[in-house]
Amino acid sequence: MTCRPGCGACCIAPSISTRLPGMPEGKPAGVRCAQLSTDNQCMLFGMPERPAVCASFPVMAEHCGADRDEALARLAEMERMTAHIRKGDDRT
């Protein structure tokens, strides 16, 4: 599967805790990445500055859904469901 052109949901919905160009403190969930172009393309794609978490994020149908709105909703829900794990809280 390849990315949906003009989507950018994976650069908006999830948080990124690592430093990236233009966002030295990382990126909060629901905030557009500073490296997302106006046509929703990653400006760091294929570059060494791209965070490892971004490069390793899998493009999967269950993440992307049928359209951009569905992708944003699904990824926001994944973010919500896993936020406690990143904060060191082990509840399920």
Short mmCIF file of N, CA and C in Angstrom, two decimals:
data_model
loop_
_atom_site.label_atom_id
_atom_site.label_comp_id
_atom_site.label_asym_id
_atom_site.label_seq_id
_atom_site.Cartn_x
_atom_site.Cartn_y
_atom_site.Cartn_z
N MET A 1 0.84 -1.18 0.00
CA MET A 1 0.00 0.00 0.00
C MET A 1 0.88 1.24 0.00
N THR A 2 0.47 2.26 -0.70
CA THR A 2 1.20 3.53 -0.72
C THR A 2 0.33 4.62 -0.09
N CYS A 3 0.97 5.71 0.29
CA CYS A 3 0.25 6.82 0.90
C CYS A 3 -0.74 7.44 -0.08
N ARG A 4 -1.86 7.90 0.47
CA ARG A 4 -2.88 8.60 -0.32
C ARG A 4 -2.36 10.00 -0.61
N PRO A 5 -2.24 10.41 -1.86
CA PRO A 5 -1.75 11.76 -2.17
C PRO A 5 -2.61 12.83 -1.50
N GLY A 6 -1.96 13.80 -0.90
CA GLY A 6 -2.66 14.93 -0.30
C GLY A 6 -3.32 14.63 1.03
N CYS A 7 -3.02 13.52 1.66
CA CYS A 7 -3.67 13.15 2.91
C CYS A 7 -3.02 13.84 4.11
N GLY A 8 -1.83 13.43 4.47
CA GLY A 8 -1.10 14.05 5.58
C GLY A 8 -1.63 13.72 6.96
N ALA A 9 -2.58 12.80 7.09
CA ALA A 9 -3.17 12.49 8.39
C ALA A 9 -2.12 12.01 9.39
N CYS A 10 -1.14 11.25 8.94
CA CYS A 10 -0.11 10.74 9.85
C CYS A 10 0.85 11.85 10.29
N CYS A 11 0.76 13.01 9.68
CA CYS A 11 1.58 14.16 10.06
C CYS A 11 0.78 15.18 10.87
N ILE A 12 -0.44 14.83 11.19
CA ILE A 12 -1.31 15.71 11.97
C ILE A 12 -1.80 15.01 13.24
N ALA A 13 -2.44 13.86 13.09
CA ALA A 13 -3.12 13.20 14.22
C ALA A 13 -2.18 12.75 15.35
N PRO A 14 -1.10 12.03 15.08
CA PRO A 14 -0.29 11.53 16.19
C PRO A 14 0.67 12.57 16.76
N SER A 15 1.03 12.34 18.01
CA SER A 15 2.09 13.16 18.62
C SER A 15 3.44 12.59 18.19
N ILE A 16 4.44 13.44 18.18
CA ILE A 16 5.82 13.02 17.91
C ILE A 16 6.65 13.58 19.06
N SER A 17 7.23 12.70 19.85
CA SER A 17 7.95 13.16 21.04
C SER A 17 9.40 13.55 20.75
N THR A 18 9.89 13.20 19.58
CA THR A 18 11.26 13.54 19.25
C THR A 18 11.35 14.88 18.53
N ARG A 19 12.51 15.47 18.61
CA ARG A 19 12.80 16.75 17.96
C ARG A 19 12.73 16.58 16.44
N LEU A 20 12.20 17.59 15.76
CA LEU A 20 12.23 17.60 14.31
C LEU A 20 12.39 19.04 13.84
N PRO A 21 12.90 19.25 12.65
CA PRO A 21 13.11 20.61 12.16
C PRO A 21 11.84 21.45 12.24
N GLY A 22 11.96 22.60 12.89
CA GLY A 22 10.82 23.49 13.05
C GLY A 22 9.97 23.20 14.28
N MET A 23 10.24 22.09 14.93
CA MET A 23 9.50 21.69 16.14
C MET A 23 10.48 21.05 17.12
N PRO A 24 11.32 21.85 17.75
CA PRO A 24 12.38 21.30 18.60
C PRO A 24 11.87 20.55 19.83
N GLU A 25 10.64 20.78 20.23
CA GLU A 25 10.06 20.08 21.38
C GLU A 25 9.19 18.89 20.96
N GLY A 26 9.19 18.58 19.68
CA GLY A 26 8.31 17.54 19.17
C GLY A 26 7.00 18.14 18.70
N LYS A 27 6.02 17.28 18.41
CA LYS A 27 4.74 17.72 17.88
C LYS A 27 3.60 17.14 18.69
N PRO A 28 2.73 17.99 19.23
CA PRO A 28 1.56 17.47 19.95
C PRO A 28 0.56 16.81 19.00
N ALA A 29 -0.21 15.90 19.53
CA ALA A 29 -1.27 15.26 18.75
C ALA A 29 -2.26 16.30 18.25
N GLY A 30 -2.69 16.13 17.01
CA GLY A 30 -3.68 17.02 16.42
C GLY A 30 -3.13 18.31 15.85
N VAL A 31 -1.82 18.50 15.96
CA VAL A 31 -1.16 19.70 15.44
C VAL A 31 -0.46 19.34 14.14
N ARG A 32 -0.64 20.16 13.16
CA ARG A 32 0.00 19.96 11.85
C ARG A 32 1.52 20.06 12.00
N CYS A 33 2.25 19.09 11.46
CA CYS A 33 3.71 19.11 11.51
C CYS A 33 4.23 20.29 10.70
N ALA A 34 5.27 20.92 11.21
CA ALA A 34 5.89 22.05 10.52
C ALA A 34 6.50 21.62 9.18
N GLN A 35 6.74 20.33 9.01
CA GLN A 35 7.34 19.83 7.78
C GLN A 35 6.32 19.27 6.80
N LEU A 36 5.04 19.55 7.03
CA LEU A 36 3.99 19.13 6.12
C LEU A 36 3.70 20.29 5.17
N SER A 37 3.88 20.05 3.89
CA SER A 37 3.69 21.11 2.90
C SER A 37 2.22 21.49 2.76
N THR A 38 1.96 22.56 2.05
CA THR A 38 0.58 23.01 1.86
C THR A 38 -0.26 21.99 1.08
N ASP A 39 0.40 21.12 0.30
CA ASP A 39 -0.33 20.06 -0.40
C ASP A 39 -0.24 18.73 0.36
N ASN A 40 0.05 18.83 1.67
CA ASN A 40 0.07 17.68 2.59
C ASN A 40 1.09 16.60 2.23
N GLN A 41 2.27 17.03 1.84
CA GLN A 41 3.37 16.11 1.56
C GLN A 41 4.47 16.36 2.58
N CYS A 42 5.12 15.30 3.04
CA CYS A 42 6.22 15.42 4.00
C CYS A 42 7.44 16.01 3.29
N MET A 43 7.91 17.14 3.79
CA MET A 43 9.08 17.79 3.18
C MET A 43 10.39 17.14 3.63
N LEU A 44 10.32 16.20 4.59
CA LEU A 44 11.52 15.49 5.04
C LEU A 44 11.58 14.06 4.52
N PHE A 45 10.60 13.66 3.73
CA PHE A 45 10.55 12.28 3.25
C PHE A 45 11.86 11.90 2.57
N GLY A 46 12.45 10.80 3.01
CA GLY A 46 13.70 10.31 2.44
C GLY A 46 14.95 11.03 2.91
N MET A 47 14.81 12.00 3.80
CA MET A 47 15.96 12.76 4.28
C MET A 47 16.38 12.26 5.66
N PRO A 48 17.66 12.40 6.01
CA PRO A 48 18.12 11.93 7.31
C PRO A 48 17.51 12.69 8.49
N GLU A 49 16.99 13.88 8.27
CA GLU A 49 16.38 14.67 9.34
C GLU A 49 15.00 14.16 9.73
N ARG A 50 14.43 13.33 8.90
CA ARG A 50 13.09 12.79 9.18
C ARG A 50 13.18 11.89 10.41
N PRO A 51 12.33 12.14 11.42
CA PRO A 51 12.38 11.32 12.64
C PRO A 51 12.15 9.84 12.35
N ALA A 52 12.84 8.99 13.09
CA ALA A 52 12.71 7.55 12.90
C ALA A 52 11.27 7.09 13.09
N VAL A 53 10.55 7.70 14.03
CA VAL A 53 9.16 7.31 14.27
C VAL A 53 8.31 7.55 13.02
N CYS A 54 8.60 8.57 12.28
CA CYS A 54 7.87 8.85 11.04
C CYS A 54 8.22 7.84 9.96
N ALA A 55 9.50 7.59 9.80
CA ALA A 55 9.96 6.65 8.78
C ALA A 55 9.47 5.24 9.03
N SER A 56 9.26 4.88 10.29
CA SER A 56 8.85 3.51 10.61
C SER A 56 7.34 3.33 10.71
N PHE A 57 6.57 4.42 10.58
CA PHE A 57 5.12 4.29 10.69
C PHE A 57 4.58 3.52 9.49
N PRO A 58 3.84 2.43 9.74
CA PRO A 58 3.37 1.61 8.62
C PRO A 58 2.15 2.21 7.91
N VAL A 59 2.18 2.16 6.61
CA VAL A 59 1.03 2.57 5.81
C VAL A 59 0.15 1.33 5.66
N MET A 60 -0.97 1.34 6.37
CA MET A 60 -1.85 0.18 6.39
C MET A 60 -3.30 0.62 6.19
N ALA A 61 -4.08 -0.20 5.53
CA ALA A 61 -5.48 0.12 5.26
C ALA A 61 -6.24 0.44 6.54
N GLU A 62 -5.94 -0.29 7.62
CA GLU A 62 -6.67 -0.04 8.87
C GLU A 62 -6.32 1.31 9.49
N HIS A 63 -5.21 1.89 9.11
CA HIS A 63 -4.86 3.25 9.56
C HIS A 63 -5.48 4.30 8.64
N CYS A 64 -5.48 4.02 7.35
CA CYS A 64 -5.85 5.03 6.36
C CYS A 64 -7.33 5.12 6.07
N GLY A 65 -8.06 4.04 6.23
CA GLY A 65 -9.49 4.08 5.95
C GLY A 65 -9.78 4.39 4.49
N ALA A 66 -10.99 4.84 4.25
CA ALA A 66 -11.46 5.08 2.89
C ALA A 66 -11.07 6.45 2.35
N ASP A 67 -10.81 7.41 3.27
CA ASP A 67 -10.46 8.76 2.83
C ASP A 67 -9.69 9.49 3.93
N ARG A 68 -9.30 10.71 3.67
CA ARG A 68 -8.48 11.49 4.60
C ARG A 68 -9.18 11.70 5.94
N ASP A 69 -10.48 12.01 5.92
CA ASP A 69 -11.21 12.23 7.17
C ASP A 69 -11.23 10.98 8.03
N GLU A 70 -11.41 9.84 7.40
CA GLU A 70 -11.40 8.59 8.14
C GLU A 70 -10.00 8.30 8.69
N ALA A 71 -8.97 8.59 7.92
CA ALA A 71 -7.60 8.41 8.39
C ALA A 71 -7.33 9.29 9.61
N LEU A 72 -7.73 10.55 9.55
CA LEU A 72 -7.54 11.45 10.69
C LEU A 72 -8.26 10.92 11.93
N ALA A 73 -9.48 10.45 11.77
CA ALA A 73 -10.25 9.93 12.90
C ALA A 73 -9.62 8.66 13.47
N ARG A 74 -9.20 7.76 12.60
CA ARG A 74 -8.59 6.51 13.07
C ARG A 74 -7.28 6.76 13.79
N LEU A 75 -6.44 7.62 13.22
CA LEU A 75 -5.15 7.90 13.85
C LEU A 75 -5.32 8.68 15.15
N ALA A 76 -6.30 9.56 15.21
CA ALA A 76 -6.57 10.29 16.46
C ALA A 76 -7.02 9.31 17.54
N GLU A 77 -7.82 8.34 17.18
CA GLU A 77 -8.27 7.33 18.15
C GLU A 77 -7.09 6.48 18.61
N MET A 78 -6.21 6.09 17.69
CA MET A 78 -5.02 5.33 18.08
C MET A 78 -4.16 6.14 19.04
N GLU A 79 -4.02 7.42 18.77
CA GLU A 79 -3.26 8.32 19.65
C GLU A 79 -3.89 8.35 21.04
N ARG A 80 -5.19 8.51 21.08
CA ARG A 80 -5.89 8.57 22.36
C ARG A 80 -5.72 7.26 23.14
N MET A 81 -5.81 6.15 22.44
CA MET A 81 -5.73 4.85 23.09
C MET A 81 -4.34 4.51 23.59
N THR A 82 -3.31 5.10 23.02
CA THR A 82 -1.93 4.78 23.41
C THR A 82 -1.24 5.89 24.20
N ALA A 83 -1.91 6.99 24.45
CA ALA A 83 -1.28 8.12 25.15
C ALA A 83 -0.77 7.72 26.52
N HIS A 84 -1.50 6.88 27.25
CA HIS A 84 -1.06 6.48 28.59
C HIS A 84 0.23 5.65 28.55
N ILE A 85 0.47 4.93 27.49
CA ILE A 85 1.70 4.13 27.36
C ILE A 85 2.92 5.04 27.28
N ARG A 86 2.83 6.10 26.49
CA ARG A 86 3.96 7.02 26.35
C ARG A 86 4.23 7.79 27.63
N LYS A 87 3.22 7.94 28.46
CA LYS A 87 3.39 8.67 29.72
C LYS A 87 3.87 7.77 30.85
N GLY A 88 4.13 6.49 30.55
CA GLY A 88 4.64 5.57 31.56
C GLY A 88 3.56 4.96 32.43
N ASP A 89 2.32 5.13 32.05
CA ASP A 89 1.21 4.56 32.79
C ASP A 89 0.93 3.19 32.20
N ASP A 90 0.89 2.16 33.01
CA ASP A 90 0.74 0.81 32.47
C ASP A 90 -0.69 0.31 32.45
N ARG A 91 -1.67 1.16 32.69
CA ARG A 91 -3.05 0.65 32.66
C ARG A 91 -3.46 0.34 31.23
N THR A 92 -4.38 -0.56 31.08
CA THR A 92 -4.81 -0.98 29.75
C THR A 92 -6.17 -0.47 29.40
#
